[in-house]
CSV table of C-alpha atoms in Angstrom, one decimal:
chain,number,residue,atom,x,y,z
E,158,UNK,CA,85.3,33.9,-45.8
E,159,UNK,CA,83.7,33.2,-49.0
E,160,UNK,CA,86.7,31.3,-50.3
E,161,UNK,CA,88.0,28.1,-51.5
E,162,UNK,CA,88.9,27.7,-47.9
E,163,UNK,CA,85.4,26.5,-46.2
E,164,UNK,CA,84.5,24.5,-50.2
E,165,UNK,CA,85.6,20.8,-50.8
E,166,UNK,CA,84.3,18.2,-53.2
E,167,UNK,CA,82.7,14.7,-51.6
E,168,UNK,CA,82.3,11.8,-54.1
E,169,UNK,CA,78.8,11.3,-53.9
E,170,UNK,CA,78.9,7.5,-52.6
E,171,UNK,CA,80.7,9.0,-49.8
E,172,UNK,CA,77.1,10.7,-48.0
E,173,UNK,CA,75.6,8.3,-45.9
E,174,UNK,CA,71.7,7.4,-46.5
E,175,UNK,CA,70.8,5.6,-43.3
E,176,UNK,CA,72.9,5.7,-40.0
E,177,UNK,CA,75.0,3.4,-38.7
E,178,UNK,CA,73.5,0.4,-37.1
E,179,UNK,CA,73.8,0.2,-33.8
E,180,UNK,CA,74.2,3.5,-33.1
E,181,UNK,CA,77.6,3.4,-31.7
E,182,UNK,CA,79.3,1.5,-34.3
E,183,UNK,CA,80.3,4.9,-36.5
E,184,UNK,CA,83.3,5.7,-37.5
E,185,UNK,CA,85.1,8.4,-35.3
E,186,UNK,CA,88.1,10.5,-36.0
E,187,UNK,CA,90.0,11.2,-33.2
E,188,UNK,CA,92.2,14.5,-33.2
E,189,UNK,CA,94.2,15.5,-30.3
E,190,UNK,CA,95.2,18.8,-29.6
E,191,UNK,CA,98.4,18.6,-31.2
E,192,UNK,CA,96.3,17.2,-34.6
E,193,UNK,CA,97.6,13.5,-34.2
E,194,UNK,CA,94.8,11.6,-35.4
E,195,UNK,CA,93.6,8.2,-34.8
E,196,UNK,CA,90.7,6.4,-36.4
E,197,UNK,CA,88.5,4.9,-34.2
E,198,UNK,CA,84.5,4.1,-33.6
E,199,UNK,CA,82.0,5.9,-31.4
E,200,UNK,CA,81.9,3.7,-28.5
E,201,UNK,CA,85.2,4.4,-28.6
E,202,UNK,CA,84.6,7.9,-27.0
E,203,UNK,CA,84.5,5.9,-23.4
E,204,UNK,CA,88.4,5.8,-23.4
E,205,UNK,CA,88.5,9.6,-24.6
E,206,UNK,CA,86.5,11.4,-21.6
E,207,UNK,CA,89.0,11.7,-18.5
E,208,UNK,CA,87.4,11.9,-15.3
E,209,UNK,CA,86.5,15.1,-14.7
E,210,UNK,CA,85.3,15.8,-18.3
E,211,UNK,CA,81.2,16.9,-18.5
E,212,UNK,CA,79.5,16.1,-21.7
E,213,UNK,CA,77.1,18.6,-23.0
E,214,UNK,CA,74.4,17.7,-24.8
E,215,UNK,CA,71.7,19.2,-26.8
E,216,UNK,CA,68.0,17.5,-25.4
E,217,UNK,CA,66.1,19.6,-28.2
E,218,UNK,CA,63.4,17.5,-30.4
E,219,UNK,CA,62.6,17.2,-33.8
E,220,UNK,CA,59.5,17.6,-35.1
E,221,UNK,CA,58.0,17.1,-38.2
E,222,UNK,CA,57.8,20.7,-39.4
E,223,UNK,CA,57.0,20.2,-43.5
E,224,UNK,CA,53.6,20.6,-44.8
E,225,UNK,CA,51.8,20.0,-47.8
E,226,UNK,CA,49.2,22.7,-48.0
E,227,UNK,CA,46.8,24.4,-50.5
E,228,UNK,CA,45.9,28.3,-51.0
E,229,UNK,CA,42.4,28.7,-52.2
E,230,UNK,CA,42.0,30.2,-55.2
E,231,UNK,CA,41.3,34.0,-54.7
E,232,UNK,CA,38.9,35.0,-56.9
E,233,UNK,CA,36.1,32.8,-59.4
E,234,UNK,CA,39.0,33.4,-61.8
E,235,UNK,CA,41.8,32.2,-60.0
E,236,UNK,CA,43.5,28.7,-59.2
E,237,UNK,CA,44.2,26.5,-56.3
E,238,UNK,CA,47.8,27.0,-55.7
E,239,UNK,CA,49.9,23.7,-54.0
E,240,UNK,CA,52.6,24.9,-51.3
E,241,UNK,CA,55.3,23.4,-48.9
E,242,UNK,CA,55.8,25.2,-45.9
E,243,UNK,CA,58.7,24.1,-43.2
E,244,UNK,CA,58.4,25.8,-39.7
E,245,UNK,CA,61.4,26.9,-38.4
E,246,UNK,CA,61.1,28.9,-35.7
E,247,UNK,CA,58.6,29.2,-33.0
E,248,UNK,CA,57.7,32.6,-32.1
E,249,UNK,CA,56.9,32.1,-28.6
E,250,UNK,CA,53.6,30.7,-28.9
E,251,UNK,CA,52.7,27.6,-29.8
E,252,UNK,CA,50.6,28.8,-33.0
E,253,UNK,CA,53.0,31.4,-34.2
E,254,UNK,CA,55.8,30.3,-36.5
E,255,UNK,CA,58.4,32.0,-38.8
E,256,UNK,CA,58.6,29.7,-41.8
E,257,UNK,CA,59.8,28.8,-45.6
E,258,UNK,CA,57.4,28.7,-48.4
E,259,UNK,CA,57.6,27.5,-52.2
E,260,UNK,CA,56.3,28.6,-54.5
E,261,UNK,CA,57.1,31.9,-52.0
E,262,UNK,CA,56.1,34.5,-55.2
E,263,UNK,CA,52.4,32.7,-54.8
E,264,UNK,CA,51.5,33.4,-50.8
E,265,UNK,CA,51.1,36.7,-49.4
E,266,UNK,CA,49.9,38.1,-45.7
E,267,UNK,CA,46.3,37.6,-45.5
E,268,UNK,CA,46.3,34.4,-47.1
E,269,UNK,CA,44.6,31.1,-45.6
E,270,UNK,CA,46.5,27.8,-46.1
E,271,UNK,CA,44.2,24.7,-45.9
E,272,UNK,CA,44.8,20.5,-45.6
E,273,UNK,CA,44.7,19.5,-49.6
E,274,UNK,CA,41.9,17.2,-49.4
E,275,UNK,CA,39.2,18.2,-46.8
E,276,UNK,CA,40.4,22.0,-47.3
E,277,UNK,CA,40.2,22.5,-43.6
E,278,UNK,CA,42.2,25.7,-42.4
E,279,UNK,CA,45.0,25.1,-41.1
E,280,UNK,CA,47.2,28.1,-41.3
E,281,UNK,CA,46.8,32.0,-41.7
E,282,UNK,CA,49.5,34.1,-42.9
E,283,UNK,CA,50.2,37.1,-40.7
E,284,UNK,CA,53.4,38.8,-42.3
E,285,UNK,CA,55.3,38.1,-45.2
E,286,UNK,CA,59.1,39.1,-44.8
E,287,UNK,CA,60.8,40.6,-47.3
E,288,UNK,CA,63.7,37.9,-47.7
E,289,UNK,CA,60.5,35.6,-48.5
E,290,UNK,CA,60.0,34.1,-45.1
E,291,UNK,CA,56.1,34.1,-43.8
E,292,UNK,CA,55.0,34.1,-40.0
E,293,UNK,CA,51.9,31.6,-39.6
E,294,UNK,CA,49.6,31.2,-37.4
E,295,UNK,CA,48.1,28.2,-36.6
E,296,UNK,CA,44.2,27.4,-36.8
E,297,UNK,CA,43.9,24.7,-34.4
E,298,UNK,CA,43.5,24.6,-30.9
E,299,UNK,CA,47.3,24.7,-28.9
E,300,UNK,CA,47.0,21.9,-27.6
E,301,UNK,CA,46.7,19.8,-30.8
E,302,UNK,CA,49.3,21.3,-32.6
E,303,UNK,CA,51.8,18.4,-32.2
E,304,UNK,CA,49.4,16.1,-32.4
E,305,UNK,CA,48.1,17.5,-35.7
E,306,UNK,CA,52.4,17.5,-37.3
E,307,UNK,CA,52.5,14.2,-36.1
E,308,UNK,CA,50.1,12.9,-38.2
E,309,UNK,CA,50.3,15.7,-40.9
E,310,UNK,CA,53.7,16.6,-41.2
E,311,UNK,CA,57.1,15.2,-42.9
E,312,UNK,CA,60.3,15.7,-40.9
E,313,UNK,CA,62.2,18.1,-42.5
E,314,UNK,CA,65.3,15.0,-43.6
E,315,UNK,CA,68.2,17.2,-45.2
E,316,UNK,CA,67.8,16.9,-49.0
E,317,UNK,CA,71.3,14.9,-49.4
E,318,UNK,CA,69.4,12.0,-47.6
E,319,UNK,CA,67.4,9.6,-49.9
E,320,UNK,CA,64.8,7.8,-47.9
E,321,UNK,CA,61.8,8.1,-47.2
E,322,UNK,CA,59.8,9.4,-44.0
E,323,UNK,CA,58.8,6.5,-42.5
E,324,UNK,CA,58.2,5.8,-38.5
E,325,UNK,CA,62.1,3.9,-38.7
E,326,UNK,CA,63.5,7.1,-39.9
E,327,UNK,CA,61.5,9.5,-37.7
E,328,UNK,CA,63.0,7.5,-34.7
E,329,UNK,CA,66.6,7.3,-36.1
E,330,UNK,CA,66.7,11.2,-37.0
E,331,UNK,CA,66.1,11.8,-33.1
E,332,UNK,CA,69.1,11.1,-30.4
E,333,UNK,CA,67.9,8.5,-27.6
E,334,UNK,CA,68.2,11.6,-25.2
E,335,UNK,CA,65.7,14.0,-26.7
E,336,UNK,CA,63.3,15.0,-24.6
E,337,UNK,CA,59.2,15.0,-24.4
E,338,UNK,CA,58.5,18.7,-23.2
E,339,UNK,CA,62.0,20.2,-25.5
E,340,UNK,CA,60.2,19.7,-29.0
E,341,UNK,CA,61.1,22.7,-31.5
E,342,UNK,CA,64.1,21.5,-33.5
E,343,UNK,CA,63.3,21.4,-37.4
E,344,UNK,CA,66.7,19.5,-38.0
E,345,UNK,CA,68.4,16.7,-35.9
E,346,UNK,CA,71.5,17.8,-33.6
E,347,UNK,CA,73.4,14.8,-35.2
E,348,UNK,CA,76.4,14.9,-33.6
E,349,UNK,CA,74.6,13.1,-31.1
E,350,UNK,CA,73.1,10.7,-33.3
E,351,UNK,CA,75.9,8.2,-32.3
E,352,UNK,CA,75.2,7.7,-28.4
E,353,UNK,CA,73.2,5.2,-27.1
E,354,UNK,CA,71.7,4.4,-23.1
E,355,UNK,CA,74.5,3.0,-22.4
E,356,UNK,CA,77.0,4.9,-23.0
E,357,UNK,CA,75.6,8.0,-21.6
E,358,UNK,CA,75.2,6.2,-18.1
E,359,UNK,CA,79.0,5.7,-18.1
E,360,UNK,CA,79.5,9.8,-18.7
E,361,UNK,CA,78.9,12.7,-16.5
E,362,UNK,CA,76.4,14.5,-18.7
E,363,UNK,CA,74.3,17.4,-19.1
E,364,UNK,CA,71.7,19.4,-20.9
E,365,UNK,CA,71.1,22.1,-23.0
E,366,UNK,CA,68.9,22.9,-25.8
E,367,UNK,CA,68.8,24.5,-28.6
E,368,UNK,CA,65.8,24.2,-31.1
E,369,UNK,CA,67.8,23.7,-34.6
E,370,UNK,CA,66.3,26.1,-37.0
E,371,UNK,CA,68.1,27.9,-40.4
E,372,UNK,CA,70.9,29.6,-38.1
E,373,UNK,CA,71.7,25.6,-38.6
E,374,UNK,CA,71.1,24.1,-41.5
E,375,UNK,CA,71.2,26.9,-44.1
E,376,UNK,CA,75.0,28.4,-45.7
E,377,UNK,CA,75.6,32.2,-44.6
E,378,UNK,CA,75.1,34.9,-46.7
E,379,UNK,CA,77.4,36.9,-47.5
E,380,UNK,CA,75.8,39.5,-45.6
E,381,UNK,CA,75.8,36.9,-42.6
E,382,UNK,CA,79.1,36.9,-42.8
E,383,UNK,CA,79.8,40.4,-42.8
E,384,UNK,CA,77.5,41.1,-40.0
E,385,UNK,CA,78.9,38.0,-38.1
E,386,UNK,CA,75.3,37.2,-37.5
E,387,UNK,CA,73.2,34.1,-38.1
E,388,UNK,CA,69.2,33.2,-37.9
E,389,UNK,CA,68.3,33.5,-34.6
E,390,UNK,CA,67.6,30.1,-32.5
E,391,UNK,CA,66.3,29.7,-29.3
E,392,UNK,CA,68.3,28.1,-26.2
E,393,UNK,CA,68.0,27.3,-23.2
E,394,UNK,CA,71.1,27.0,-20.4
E,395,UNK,CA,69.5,25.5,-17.6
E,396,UNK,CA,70.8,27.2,-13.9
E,397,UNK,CA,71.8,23.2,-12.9
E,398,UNK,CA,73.8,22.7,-16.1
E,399,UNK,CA,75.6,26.1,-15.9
E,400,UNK,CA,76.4,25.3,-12.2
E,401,UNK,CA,77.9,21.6,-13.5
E,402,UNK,CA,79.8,23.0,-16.1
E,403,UNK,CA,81.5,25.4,-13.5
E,404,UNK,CA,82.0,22.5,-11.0
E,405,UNK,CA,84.2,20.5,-13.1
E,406,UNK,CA,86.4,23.6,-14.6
E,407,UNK,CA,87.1,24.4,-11.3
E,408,UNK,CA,87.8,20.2,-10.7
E,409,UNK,CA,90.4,20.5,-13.9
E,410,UNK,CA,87.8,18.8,-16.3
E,411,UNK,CA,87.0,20.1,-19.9
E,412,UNK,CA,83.9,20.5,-21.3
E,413,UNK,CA,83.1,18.6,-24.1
E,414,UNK,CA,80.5,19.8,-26.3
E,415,UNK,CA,78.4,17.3,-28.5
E,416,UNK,CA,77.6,18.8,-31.6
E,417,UNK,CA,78.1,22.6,-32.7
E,418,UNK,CA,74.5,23.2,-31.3
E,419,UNK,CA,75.8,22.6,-27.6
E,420,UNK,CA,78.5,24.2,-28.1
E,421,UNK,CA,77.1,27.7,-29.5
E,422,UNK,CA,74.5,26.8,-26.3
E,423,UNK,CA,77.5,27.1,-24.3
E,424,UNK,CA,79.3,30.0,-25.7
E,425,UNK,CA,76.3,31.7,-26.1
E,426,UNK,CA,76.1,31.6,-22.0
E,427,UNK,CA,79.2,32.1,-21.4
E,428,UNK,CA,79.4,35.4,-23.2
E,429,UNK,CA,75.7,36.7,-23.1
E,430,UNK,CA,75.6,35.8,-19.5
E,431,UNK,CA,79.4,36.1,-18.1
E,432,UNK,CA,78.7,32.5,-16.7
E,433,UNK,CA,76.1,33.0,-14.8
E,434,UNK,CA,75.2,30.4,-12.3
E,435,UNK,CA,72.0,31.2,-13.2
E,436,UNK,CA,71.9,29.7,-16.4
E,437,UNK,CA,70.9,31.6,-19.4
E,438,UNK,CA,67.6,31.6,-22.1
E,439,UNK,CA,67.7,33.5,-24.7
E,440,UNK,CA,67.7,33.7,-28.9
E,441,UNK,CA,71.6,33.3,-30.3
E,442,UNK,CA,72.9,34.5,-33.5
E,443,UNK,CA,76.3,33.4,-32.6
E,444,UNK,CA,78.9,32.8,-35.5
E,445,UNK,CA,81.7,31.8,-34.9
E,446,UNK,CA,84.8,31.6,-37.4
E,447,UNK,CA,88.4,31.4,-37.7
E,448,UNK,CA,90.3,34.3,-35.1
E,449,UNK,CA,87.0,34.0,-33.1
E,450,UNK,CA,88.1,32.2,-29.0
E,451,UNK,CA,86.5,29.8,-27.1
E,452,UNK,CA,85.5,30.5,-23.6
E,453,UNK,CA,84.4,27.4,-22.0
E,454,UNK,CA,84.6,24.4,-24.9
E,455,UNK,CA,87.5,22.3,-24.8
E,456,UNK,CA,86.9,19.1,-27.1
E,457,UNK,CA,84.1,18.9,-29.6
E,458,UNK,CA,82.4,15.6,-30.7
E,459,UNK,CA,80.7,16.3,-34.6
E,460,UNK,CA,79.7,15.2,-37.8
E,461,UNK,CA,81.3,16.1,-41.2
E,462,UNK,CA,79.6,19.5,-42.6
E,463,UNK,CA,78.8,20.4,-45.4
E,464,UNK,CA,81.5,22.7,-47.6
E,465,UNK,CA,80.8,26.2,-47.1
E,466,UNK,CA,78.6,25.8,-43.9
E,467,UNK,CA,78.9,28.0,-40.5
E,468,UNK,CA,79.7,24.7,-39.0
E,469,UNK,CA,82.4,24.2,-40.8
E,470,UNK,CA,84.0,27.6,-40.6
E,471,UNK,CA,83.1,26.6,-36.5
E,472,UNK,CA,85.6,23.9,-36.9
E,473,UNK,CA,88.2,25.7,-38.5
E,474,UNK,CA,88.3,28.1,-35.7
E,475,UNK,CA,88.3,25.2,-33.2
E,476,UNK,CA,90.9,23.3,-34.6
E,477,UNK,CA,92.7,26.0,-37.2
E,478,UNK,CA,91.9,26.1,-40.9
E,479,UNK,CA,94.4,23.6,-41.9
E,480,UNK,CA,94.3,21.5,-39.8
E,481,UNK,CA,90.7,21.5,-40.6
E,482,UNK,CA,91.5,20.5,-44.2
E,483,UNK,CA,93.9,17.7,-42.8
E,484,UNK,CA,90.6,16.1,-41.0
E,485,UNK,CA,88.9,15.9,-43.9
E,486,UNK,CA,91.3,15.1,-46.5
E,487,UNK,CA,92.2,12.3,-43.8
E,488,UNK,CA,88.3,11.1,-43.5
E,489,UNK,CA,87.9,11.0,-47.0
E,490,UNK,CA,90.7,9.1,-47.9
E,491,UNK,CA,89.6,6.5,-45.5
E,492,UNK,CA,85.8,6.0,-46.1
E,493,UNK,CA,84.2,8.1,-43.7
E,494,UNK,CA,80.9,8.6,-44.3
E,495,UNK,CA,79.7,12.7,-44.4
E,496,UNK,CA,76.9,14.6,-43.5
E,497,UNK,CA,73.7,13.9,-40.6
E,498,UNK,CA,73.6,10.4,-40.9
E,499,UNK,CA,77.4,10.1,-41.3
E,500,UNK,CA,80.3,9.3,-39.0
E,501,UNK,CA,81.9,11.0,-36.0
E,502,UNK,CA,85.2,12.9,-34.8
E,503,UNK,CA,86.0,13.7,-31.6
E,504,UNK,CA,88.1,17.3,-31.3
E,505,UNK,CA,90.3,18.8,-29.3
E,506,UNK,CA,90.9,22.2,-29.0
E,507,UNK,CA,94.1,23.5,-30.8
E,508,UNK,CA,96.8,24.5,-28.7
């Protein structure tokens, strides 16, 4: 698993900065079951979805989970001590959080993180894990939490993107059907990046989420691997979307999962739950990788991943491993732009 086989090399130029304007004027890859491929772009997708076909999408939201934060010097001999902090999990309440810290050798439990300037407390430090991690709690009232990230807090952009944070990005990072009420994601579910109003009124679509966190964005270890286990995220498979999904297998319609998030939603249900009509909520650690089946996903709309990701070892069992390689030997060689803010493919199981 930790091979040559999940590792490529992108020219640099080839990462895309800032999304495609408008939204639905990417690039997509289309790849059939068979592996014919056809280049195409996003809107695009309108001719790809058969009638019976239900789009699933993941309505998490982003919020802007990186802090700037001070610990207070301990002691008359000590020194203020500057620290970043991205949330990454909620812990079910809205104070408690399992999150990253640098410099992590500086914060231990017990420790009070304040703003930098008015050295108000923000955050206590209840545990300290020992692969680094820290569980916060927030000082704040609950109900100004979000307010307080909004106006305090960066959104976590991957660190491939060069741009700033500004109110044009925060809206671009986010997919037009994110919802008020699902906020939790610390990275962007970009596969859906691409869609806009209009095209999502012309498709039978539906809802799950899944609040991004590291199970996501970060590599597996190699004890991941091993263990077939990755951060835990939290998702949600509503009883109305599990009945829908159901509805149009039994009509002879696939499901089409946008983005690896809504898919691992989906698998997630389908084997935690045996596909329950009753939907399914729960924390996944699903990995999935090459010899690894599919029990309800037929096509797949994503992004190009990072080498040595879980999402791309996700493709490779989707599509096969070199067939995989095909794709993005293919993409590169015709200017498609990688990574969050990059271009599309549309993919159909392998047969």
């Amino acid at each position: 698993m930790f091979s040559s086989d999940y590792h490529y090399t992108l020219p640099p130029e080839r990462i895309a900065h800032a999304a495609a304007e408008p939204r639905d004027s990417a690039k997509m890859l289309f790849v059939d079951e068979t592996g014919g491929m056809q280049d195409k772009v996003f809107k695009d997708i309108l001719t790809l979805v058969r009638p019976h076909d239900i789009v699933v999408v993941n309505a998490s939201k982003v919020i802007p989970a990186r802090l700037h934060l001070v610990r207070l010097a301990r002691g008359a001999d000590g020194s203020d001590v500057s620290v970043e902090i991205l949330l990454h999990r909620n812990l079910g309440s809205p104070a408690r959080w399992l999150a990253f810290v640098r410099p992590g050798r500086r914060i231990k439990e017990g420790d009070r993180l304040c703003q930098i300037e008015s050295q108000t407390p923000i955050l206590d430090v209840m545990a300290k894990h020992e692969d680094g991690q820290i569980e916060v709690q927030f000082l704040i009232p609950d109900g100004e939490i979000s307010r307080f990230l909004e106006g305090e807090g960066e959104t976590p952009l991957p660190p491939y993107i060069h741009t700033d944070d500004s109110a044009a990005v925060r809206a671009r990072y986010q997919t037009v059907y994110a919802k008020t009420g699902a906020e939790g994601s610390v990275a962007a579910p970009t596969a859906g990046l691409h869609f806009t109003p209009e095209i999502l009124s012309r498709l039978n679509v539906a809802e799950v989420c899944l609040h991004v966190g590291a199970g996501t964005f970060l590599s597996p270890t190699p004890e991941q691997v091993a263990a077939k286990r990755l951060h835990a995220e939290w998702v949600e498979m509503p009883a109305a979307t599990a009945a829908r999904i159901l509805e149009a297998k039994k009509a002879g319609g696939r499901v089409i999962c946008v983005g690896t998030t809504s898919l691992r939603s989906v698998e997630s249900w389908a084997r935690f739950s045996h596909m329950s009509e009753d939907g399914w909520t729960g924390d996944t650690q699903l990995f999935i990788s090459p010899g690894d089946g599919f029990l309800v996903t037929d096509a797949l709309v994503t992004n190009f991943h990072l080498p040595d990701s879980s999402l791309l070892m996700l493709v490779a069992a989707f599509v096969g491993l070199e067939r995989m390689h095909a794709i993005y030997e293919h993409a590169m060689a015709l200017g498609y732009r990688f990574y969050s803010f990059g271009d599309s493919s549309f993919l159909e199981r392998k047969i």
